[in-house]
PDB file of N, CA and C in Angstrom:
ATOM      1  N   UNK A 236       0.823  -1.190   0.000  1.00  0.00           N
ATOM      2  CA  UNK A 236       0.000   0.000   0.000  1.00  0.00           C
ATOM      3  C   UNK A 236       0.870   1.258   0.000  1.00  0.00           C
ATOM      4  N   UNK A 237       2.230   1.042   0.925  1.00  0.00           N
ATOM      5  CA  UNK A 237       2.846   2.337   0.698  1.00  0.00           C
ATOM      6  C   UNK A 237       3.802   2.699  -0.660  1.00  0.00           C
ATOM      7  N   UNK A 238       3.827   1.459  -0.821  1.00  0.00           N
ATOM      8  CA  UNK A 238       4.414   1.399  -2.582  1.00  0.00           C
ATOM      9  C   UNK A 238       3.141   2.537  -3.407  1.00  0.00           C
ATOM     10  N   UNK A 239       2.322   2.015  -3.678  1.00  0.00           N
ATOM     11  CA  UNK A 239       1.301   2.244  -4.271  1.00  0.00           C
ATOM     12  C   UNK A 239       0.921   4.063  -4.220  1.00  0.00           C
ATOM     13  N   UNK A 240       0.901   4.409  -2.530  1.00  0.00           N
ATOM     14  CA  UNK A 240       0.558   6.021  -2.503  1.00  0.00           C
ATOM     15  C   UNK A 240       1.702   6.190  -2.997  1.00  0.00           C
ATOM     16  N   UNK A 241       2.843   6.119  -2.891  1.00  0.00           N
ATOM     17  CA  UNK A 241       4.463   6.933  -3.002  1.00  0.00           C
ATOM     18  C   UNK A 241       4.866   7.033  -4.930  1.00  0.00           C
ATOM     19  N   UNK A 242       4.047   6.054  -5.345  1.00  0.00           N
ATOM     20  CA  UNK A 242       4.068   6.086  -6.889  1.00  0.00           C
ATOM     21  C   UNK A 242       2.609   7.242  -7.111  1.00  0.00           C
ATOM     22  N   UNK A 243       1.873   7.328  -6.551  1.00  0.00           N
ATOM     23  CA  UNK A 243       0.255   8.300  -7.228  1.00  0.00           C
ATOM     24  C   UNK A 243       1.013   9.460  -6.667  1.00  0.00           C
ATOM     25  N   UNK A 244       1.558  10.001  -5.289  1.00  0.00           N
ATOM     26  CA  UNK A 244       2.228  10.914  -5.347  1.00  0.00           C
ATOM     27  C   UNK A 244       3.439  11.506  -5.927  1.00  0.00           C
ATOM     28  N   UNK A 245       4.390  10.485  -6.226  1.00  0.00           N
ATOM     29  CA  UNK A 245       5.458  10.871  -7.143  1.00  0.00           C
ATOM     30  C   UNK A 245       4.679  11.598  -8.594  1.00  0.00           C
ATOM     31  N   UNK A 246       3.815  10.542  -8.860  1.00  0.00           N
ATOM     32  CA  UNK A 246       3.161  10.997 -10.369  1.00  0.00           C
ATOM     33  C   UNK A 246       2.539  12.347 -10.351  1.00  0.00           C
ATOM     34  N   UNK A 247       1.468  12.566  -9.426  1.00  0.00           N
ATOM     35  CA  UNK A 247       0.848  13.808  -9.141  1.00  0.00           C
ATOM     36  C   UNK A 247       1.658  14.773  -9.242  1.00  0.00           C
ATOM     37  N   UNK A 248       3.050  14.998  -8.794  1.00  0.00           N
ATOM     38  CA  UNK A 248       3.724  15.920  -8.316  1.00  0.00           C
ATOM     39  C   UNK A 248       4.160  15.836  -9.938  1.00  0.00           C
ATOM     40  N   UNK A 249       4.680  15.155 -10.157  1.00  0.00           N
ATOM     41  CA  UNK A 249       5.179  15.483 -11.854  1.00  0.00           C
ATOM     42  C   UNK A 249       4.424  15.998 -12.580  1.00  0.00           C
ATOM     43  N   UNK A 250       3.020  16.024 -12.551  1.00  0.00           N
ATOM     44  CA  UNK A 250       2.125  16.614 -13.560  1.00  0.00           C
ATOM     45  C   UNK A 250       1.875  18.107 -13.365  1.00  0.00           C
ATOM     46  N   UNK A 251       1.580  17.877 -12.112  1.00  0.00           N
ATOM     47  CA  UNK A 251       1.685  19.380 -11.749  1.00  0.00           C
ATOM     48  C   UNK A 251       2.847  20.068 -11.643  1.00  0.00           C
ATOM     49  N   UNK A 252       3.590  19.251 -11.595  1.00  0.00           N
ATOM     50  CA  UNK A 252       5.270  20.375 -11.660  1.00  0.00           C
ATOM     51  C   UNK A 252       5.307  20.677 -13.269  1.00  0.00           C
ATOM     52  N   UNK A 253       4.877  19.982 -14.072  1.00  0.00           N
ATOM     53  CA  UNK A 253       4.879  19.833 -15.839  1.00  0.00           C
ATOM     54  C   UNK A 253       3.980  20.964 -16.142  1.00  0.00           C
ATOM     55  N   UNK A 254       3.277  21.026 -15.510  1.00  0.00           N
ATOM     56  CA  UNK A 254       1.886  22.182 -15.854  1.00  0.00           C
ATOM     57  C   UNK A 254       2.259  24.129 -15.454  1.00  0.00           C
ATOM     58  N   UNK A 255       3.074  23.310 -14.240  1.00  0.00           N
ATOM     59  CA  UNK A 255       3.673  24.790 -13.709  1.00  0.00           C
ATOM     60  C   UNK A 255       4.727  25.239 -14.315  1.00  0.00           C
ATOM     61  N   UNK A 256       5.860  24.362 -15.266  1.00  0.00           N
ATOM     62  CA  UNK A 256       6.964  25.279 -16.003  1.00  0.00           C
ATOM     63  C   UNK A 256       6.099  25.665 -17.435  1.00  0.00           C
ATOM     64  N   UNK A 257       5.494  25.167 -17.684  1.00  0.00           N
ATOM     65  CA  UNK A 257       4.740  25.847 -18.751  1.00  0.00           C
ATOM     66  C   UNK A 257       3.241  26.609 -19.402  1.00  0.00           C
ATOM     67  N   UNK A 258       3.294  27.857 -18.324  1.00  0.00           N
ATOM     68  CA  UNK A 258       2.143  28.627 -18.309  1.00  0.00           C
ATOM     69  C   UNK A 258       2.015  28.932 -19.837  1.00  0.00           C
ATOM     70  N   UNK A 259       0.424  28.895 -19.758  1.00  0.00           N
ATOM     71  CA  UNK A 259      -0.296  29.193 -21.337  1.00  0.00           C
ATOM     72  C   UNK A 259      -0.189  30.708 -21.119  1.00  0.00           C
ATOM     73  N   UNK A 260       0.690  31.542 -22.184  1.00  0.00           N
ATOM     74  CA  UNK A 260       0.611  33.031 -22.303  1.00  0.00           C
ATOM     75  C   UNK A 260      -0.482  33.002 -23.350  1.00  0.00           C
ATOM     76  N   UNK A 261      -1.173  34.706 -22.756  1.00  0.00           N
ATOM     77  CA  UNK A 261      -2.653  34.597 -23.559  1.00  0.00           C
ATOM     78  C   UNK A 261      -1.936  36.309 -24.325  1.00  0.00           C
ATOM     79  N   UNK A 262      -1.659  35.868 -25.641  1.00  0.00           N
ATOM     80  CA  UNK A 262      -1.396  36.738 -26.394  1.00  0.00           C
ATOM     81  C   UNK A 262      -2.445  38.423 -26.881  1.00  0.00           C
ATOM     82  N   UNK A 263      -1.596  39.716 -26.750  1.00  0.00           N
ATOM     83  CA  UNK A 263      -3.150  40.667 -27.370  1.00  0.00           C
ATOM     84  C   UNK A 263      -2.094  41.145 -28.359  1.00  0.00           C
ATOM     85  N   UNK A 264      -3.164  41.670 -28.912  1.00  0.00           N
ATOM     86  CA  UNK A 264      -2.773  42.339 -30.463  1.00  0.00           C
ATOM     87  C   UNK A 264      -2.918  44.148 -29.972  1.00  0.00           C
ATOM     88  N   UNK A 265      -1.685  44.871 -29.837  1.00  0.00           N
ATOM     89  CA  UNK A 265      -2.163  46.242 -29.518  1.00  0.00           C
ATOM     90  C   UNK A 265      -2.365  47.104 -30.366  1.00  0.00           C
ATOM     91  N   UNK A 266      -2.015  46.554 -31.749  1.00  0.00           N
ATOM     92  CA  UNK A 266      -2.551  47.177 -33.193  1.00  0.00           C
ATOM     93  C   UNK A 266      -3.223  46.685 -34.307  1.00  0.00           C
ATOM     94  N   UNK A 267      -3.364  47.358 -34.994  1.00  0.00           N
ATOM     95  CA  UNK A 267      -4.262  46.352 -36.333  1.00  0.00           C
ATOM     96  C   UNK A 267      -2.860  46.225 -37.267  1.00  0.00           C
ATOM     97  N   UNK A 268      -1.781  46.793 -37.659  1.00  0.00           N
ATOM     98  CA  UNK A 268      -0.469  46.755 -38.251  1.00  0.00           C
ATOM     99  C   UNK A 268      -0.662  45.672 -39.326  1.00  0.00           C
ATOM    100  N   UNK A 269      -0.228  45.539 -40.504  1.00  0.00           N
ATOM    101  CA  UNK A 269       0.265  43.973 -40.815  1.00  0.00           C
ATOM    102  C   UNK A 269       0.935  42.726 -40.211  1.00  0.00           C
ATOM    103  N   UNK A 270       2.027  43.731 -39.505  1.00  0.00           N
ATOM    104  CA  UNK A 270       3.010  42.870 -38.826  1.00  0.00           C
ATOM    105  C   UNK A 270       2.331  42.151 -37.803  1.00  0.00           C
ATOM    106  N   UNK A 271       1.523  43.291 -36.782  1.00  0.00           N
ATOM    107  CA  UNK A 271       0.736  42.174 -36.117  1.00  0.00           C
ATOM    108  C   UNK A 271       0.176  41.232 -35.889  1.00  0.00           C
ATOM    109  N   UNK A 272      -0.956  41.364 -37.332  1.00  0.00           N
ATOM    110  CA  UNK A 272      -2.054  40.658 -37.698  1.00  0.00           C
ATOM    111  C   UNK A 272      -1.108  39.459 -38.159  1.00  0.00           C
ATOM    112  N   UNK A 273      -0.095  39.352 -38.947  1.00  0.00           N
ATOM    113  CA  UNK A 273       0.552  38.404 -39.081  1.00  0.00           C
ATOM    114  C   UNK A 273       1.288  37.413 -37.865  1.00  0.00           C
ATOM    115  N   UNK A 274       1.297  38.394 -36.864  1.00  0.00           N
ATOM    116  CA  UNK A 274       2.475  37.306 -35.825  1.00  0.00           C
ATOM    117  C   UNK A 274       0.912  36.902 -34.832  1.00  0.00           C
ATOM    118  N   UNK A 275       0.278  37.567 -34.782  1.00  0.00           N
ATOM    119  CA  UNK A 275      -1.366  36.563 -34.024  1.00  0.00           C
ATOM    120  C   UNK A 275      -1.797  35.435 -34.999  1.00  0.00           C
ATOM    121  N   UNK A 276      -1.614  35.533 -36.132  1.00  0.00           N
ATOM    122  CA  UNK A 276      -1.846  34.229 -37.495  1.00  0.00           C
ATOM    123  C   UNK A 276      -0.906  33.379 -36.788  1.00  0.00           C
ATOM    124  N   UNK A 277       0.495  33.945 -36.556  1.00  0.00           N
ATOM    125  CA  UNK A 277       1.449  32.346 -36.515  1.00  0.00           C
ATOM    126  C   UNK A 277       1.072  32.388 -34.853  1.00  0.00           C
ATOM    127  N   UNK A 278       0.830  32.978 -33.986  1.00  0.00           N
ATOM    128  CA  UNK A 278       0.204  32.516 -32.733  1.00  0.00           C
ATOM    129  C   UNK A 278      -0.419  31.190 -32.597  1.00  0.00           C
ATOM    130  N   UNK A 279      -1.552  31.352 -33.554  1.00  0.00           N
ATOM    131  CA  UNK A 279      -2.455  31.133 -33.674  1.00  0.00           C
ATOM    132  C   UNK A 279      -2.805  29.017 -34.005  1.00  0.00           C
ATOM    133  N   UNK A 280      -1.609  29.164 -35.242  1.00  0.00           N
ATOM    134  CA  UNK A 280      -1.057  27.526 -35.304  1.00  0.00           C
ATOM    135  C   UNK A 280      -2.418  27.351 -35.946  1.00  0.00           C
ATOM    136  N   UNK A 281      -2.911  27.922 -36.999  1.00  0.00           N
ATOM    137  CA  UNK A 281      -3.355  27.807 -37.641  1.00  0.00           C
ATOM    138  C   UNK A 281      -2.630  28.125 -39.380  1.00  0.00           C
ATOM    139  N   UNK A 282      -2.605  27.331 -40.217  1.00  0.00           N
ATOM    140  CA  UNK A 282      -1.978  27.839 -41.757  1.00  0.00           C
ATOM    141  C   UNK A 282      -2.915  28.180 -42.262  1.00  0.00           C
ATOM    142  N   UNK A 283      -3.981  28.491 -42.231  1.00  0.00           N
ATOM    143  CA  UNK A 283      -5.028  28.854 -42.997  1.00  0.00           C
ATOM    144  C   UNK A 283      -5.033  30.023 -42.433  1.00  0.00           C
ATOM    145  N   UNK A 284      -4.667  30.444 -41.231  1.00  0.00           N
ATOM    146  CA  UNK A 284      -5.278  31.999 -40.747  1.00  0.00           C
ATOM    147  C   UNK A 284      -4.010  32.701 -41.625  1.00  0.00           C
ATOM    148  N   UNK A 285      -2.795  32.147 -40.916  1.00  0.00           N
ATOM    149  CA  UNK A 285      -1.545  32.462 -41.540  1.00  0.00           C
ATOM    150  C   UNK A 285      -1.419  33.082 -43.283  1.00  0.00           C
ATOM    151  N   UNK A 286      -2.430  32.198 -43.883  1.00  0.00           N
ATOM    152  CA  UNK A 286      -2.271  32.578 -45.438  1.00  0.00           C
ATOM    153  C   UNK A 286      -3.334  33.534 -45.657  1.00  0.00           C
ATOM    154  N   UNK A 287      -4.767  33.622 -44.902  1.00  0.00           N
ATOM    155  CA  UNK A 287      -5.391  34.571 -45.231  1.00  0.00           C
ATOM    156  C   UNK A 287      -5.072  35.638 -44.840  1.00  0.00           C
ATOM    157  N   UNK A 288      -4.468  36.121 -43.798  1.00  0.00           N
ATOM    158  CA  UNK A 288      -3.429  37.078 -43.209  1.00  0.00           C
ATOM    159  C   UNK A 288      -2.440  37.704 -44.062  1.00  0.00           C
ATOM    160  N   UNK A 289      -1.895  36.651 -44.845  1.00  0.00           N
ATOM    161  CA  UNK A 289      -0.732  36.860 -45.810  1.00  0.00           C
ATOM    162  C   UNK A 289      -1.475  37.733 -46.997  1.00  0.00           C
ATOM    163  N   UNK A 290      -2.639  36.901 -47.278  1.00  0.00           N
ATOM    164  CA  UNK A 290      -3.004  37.680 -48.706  1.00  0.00           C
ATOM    165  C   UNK A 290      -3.403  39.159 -48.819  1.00  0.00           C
ATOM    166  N   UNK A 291      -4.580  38.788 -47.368  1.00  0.00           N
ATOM    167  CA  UNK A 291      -5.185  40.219 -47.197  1.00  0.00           C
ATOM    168  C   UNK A 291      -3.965  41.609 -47.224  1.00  0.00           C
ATOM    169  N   UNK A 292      -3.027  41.223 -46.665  1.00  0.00           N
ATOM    170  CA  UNK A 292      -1.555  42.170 -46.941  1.00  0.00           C
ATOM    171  C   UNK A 292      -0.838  42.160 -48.143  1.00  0.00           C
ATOM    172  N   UNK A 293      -1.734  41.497 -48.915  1.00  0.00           N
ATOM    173  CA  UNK A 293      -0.787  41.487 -50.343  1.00  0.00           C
ATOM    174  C   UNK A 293       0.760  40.787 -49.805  1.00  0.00           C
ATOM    175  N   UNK A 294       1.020  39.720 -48.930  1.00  0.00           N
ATOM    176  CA  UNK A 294       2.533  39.798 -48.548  1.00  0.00           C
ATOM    177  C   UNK A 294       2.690  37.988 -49.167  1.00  0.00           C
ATOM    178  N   UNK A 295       3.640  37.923 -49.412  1.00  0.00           N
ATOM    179  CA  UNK A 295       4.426  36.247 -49.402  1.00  0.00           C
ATOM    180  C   UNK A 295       5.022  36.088 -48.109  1.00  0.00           C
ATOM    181  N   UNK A 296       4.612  34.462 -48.295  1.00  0.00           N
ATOM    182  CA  UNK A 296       5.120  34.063 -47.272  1.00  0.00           C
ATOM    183  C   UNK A 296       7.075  34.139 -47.091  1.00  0.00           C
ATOM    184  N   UNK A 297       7.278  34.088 -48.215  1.00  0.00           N
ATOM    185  CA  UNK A 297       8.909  34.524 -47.864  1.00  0.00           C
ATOM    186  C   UNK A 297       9.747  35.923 -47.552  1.00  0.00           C
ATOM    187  N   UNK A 298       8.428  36.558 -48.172  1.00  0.00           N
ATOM    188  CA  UNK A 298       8.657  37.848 -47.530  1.00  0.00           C
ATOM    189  C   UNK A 298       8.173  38.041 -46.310  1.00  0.00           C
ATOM    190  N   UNK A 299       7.299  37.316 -45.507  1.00  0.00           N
ATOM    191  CA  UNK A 299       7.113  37.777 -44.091  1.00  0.00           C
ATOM    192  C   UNK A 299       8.129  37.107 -43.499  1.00  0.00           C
ATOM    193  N   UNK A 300       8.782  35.704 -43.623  1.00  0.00           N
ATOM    194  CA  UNK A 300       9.878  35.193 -43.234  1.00  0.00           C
ATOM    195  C   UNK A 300      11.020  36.125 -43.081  1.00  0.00           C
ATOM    196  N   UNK A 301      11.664  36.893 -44.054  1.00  0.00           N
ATOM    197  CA  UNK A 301      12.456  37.494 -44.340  1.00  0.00           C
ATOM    198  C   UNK A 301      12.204  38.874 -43.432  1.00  0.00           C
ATOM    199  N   UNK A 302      10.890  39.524 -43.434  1.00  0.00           N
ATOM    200  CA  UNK A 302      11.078  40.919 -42.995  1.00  0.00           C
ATOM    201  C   UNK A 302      10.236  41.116 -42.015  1.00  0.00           C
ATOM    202  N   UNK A 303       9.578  40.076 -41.317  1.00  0.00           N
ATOM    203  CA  UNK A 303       8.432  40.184 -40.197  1.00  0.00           C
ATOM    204  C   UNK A 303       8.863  39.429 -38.939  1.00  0.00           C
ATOM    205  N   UNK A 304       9.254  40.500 -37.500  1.00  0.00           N
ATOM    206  CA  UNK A 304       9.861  40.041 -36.888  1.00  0.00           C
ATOM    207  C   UNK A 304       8.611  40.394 -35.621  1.00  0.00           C
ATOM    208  N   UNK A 305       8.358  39.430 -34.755  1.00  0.00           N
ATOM    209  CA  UNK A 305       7.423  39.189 -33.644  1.00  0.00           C
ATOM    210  C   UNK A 305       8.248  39.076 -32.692  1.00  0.00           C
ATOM    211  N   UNK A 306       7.967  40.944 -31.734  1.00  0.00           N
ATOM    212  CA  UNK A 306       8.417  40.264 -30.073  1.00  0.00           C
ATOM    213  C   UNK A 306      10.269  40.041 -30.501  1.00  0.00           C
ATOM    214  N   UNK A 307      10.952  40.841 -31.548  1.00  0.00           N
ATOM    215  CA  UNK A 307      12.038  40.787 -32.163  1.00  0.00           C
ATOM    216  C   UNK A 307      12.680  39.122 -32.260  1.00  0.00           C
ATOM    217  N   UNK A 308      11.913  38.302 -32.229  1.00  0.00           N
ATOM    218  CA  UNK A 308      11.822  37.140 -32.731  1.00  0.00           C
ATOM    219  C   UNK A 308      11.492  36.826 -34.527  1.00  0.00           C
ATOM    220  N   UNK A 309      11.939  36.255 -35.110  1.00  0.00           N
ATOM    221  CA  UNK A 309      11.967  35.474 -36.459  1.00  0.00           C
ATOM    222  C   UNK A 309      10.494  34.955 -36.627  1.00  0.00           C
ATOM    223  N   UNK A 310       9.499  34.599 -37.671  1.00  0.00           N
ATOM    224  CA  UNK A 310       8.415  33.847 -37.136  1.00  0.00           C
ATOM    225  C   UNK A 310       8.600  32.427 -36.795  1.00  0.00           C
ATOM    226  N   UNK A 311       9.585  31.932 -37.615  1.00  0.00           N
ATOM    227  CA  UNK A 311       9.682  30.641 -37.236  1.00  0.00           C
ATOM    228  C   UNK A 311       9.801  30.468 -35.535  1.00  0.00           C
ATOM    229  N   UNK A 312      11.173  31.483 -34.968  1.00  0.00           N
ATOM    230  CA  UNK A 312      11.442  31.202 -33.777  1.00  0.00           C
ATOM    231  C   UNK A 312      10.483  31.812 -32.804  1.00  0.00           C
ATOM    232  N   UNK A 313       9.625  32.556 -33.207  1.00  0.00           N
ATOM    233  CA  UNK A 313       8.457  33.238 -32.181  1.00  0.00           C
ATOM    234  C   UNK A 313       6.909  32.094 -32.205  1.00  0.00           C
ATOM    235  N   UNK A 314       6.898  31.288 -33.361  1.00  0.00           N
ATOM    236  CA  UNK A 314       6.557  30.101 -33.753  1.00  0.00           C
ATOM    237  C   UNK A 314       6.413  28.829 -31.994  1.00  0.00           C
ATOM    238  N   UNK A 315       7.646  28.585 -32.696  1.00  0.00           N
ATOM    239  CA  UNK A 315       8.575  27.540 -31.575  1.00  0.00           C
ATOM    240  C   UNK A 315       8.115  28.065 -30.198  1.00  0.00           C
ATOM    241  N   UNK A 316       8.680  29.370 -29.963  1.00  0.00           N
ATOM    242  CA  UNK A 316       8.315  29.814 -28.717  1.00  0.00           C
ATOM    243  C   UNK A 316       6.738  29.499 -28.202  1.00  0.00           C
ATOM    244  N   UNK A 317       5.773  29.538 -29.010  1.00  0.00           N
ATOM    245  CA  UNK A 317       4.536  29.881 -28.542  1.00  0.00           C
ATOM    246  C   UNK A 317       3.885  28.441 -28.820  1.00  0.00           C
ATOM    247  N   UNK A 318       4.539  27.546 -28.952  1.00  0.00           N
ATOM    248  CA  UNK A 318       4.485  25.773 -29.855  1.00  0.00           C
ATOM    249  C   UNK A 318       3.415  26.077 -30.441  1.00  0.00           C
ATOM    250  N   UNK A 319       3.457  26.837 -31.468  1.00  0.00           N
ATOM    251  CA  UNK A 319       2.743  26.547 -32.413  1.00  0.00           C
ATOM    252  C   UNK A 319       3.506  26.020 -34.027  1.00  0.00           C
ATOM    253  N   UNK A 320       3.141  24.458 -33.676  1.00  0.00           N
ATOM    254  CA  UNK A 320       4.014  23.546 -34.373  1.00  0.00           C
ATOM    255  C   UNK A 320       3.577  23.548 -35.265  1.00  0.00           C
ATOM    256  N   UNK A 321       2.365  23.461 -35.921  1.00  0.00           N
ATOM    257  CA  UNK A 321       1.960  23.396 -37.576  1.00  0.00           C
ATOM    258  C   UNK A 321       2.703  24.557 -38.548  1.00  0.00           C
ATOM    259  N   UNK A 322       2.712  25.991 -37.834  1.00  0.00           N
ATOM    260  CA  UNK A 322       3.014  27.144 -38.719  1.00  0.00           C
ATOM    261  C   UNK A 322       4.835  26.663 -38.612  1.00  0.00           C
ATOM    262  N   UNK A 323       5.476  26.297 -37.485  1.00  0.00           N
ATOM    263  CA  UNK A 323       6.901  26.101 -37.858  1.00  0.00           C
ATOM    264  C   UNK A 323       7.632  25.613 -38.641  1.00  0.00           C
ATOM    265  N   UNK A 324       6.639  24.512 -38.402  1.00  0.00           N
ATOM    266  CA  UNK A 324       7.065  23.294 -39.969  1.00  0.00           C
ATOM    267  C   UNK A 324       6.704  23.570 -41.072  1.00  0.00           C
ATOM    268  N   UNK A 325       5.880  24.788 -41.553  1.00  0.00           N
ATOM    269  CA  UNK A 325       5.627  25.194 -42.633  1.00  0.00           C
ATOM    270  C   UNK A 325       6.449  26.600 -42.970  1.00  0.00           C
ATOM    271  N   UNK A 326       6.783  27.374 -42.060  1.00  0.00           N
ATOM    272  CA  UNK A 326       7.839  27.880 -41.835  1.00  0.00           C
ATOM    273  C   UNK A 326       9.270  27.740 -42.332  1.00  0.00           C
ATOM    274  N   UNK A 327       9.583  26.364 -42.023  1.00  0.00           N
ATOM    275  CA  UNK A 327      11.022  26.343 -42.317  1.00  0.00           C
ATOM    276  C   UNK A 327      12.175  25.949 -43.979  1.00  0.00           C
ATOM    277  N   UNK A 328      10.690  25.814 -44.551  1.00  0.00           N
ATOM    278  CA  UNK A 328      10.718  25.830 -45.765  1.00  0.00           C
ATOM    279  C   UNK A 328      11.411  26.913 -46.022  1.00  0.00           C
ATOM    280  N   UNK A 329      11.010  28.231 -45.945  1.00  0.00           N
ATOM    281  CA  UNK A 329      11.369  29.643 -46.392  1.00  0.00           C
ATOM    282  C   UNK A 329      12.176  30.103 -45.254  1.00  0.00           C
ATOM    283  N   UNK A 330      12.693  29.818 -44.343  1.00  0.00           N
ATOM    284  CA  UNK A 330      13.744  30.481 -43.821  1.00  0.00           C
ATOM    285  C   UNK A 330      15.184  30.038 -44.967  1.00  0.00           C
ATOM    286  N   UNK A 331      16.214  30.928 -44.800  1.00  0.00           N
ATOM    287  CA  UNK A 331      17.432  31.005 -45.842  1.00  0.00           C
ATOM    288  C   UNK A 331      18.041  30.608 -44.724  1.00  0.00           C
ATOM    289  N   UNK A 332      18.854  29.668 -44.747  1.00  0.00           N
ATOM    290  CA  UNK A 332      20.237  28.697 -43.863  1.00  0.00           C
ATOM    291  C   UNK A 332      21.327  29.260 -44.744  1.00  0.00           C
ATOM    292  N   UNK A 333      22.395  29.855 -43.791  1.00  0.00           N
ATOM    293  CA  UNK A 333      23.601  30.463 -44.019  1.00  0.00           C
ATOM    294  C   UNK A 333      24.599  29.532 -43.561  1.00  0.00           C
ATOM    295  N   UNK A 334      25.351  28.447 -44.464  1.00  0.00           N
ATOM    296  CA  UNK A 334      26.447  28.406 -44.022  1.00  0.00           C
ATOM    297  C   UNK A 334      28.031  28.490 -44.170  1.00  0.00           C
ATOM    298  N   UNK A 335      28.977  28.253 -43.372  1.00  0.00           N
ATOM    299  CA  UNK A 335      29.965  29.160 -43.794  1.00  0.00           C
ATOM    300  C   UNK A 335      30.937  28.032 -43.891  1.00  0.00           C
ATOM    301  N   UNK A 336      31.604  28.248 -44.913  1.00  0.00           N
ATOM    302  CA  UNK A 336      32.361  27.140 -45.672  1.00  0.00           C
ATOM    303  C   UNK A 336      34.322  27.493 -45.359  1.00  0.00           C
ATOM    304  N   UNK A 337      34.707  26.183 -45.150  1.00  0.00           N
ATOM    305  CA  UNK A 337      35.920  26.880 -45.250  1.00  0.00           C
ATOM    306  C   UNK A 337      37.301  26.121 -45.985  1.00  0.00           C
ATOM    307  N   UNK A 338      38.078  26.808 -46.636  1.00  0.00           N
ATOM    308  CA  UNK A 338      38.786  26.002 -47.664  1.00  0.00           C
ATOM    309  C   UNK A 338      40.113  25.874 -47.280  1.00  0.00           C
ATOM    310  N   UNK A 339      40.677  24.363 -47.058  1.00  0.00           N
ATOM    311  CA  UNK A 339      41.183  23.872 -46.186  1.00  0.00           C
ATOM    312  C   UNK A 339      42.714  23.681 -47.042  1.00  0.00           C
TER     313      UNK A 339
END
């Protein structure tokens, strides 16, 4: 029996310790901007909001990659931050990987 409580309490305590390092931030929008409306789309972890967002701005998606920075975060990495995993992985398509070569 004391096996038994010492495992439901070990467990309990893990869930709730799991719940407590990762508070749900509840995002606001303090402008109507493009930029905004775009980084509440990738909030959002939705690709459909993401692209209607995109159009209504006349913008590409490689151009918001390139020039739309959330919270001075990247979208991909403001993405990640907020796990919104669907828009990242669609994301990383259009980020540009720099690497640096060296001749030996």
């Amino acid at each position: 029996m004391k096996l038994f409580t010492t495992i439901l309490a070990t467990t309990t305590l893990l869930i709730s310790a799991n719940t407590m390092a990762h508070p749900q931030v509840k995002l606001e929008a303090t402008d109507q901007s493009p930029a905004t409306q775009i980084c509440m789309a990738v909030a959002s972890n939705k690709p459909i909001n993401l692209l209607k967002v995109l159009k209504d701005n006349q913008m590409t998606m490689k151009t918001a990659v390139k020039k739309v920075r959330c919270n001075e975060l990247t979208l991909g990495d403001f993405a990640q931050k907020h796990s919104a995993i669907k828009i990242a992985n669609n994301l990383k398509r259009y980020e540009q990987k720099t690497e640096l070569y060296s001749a030996l």
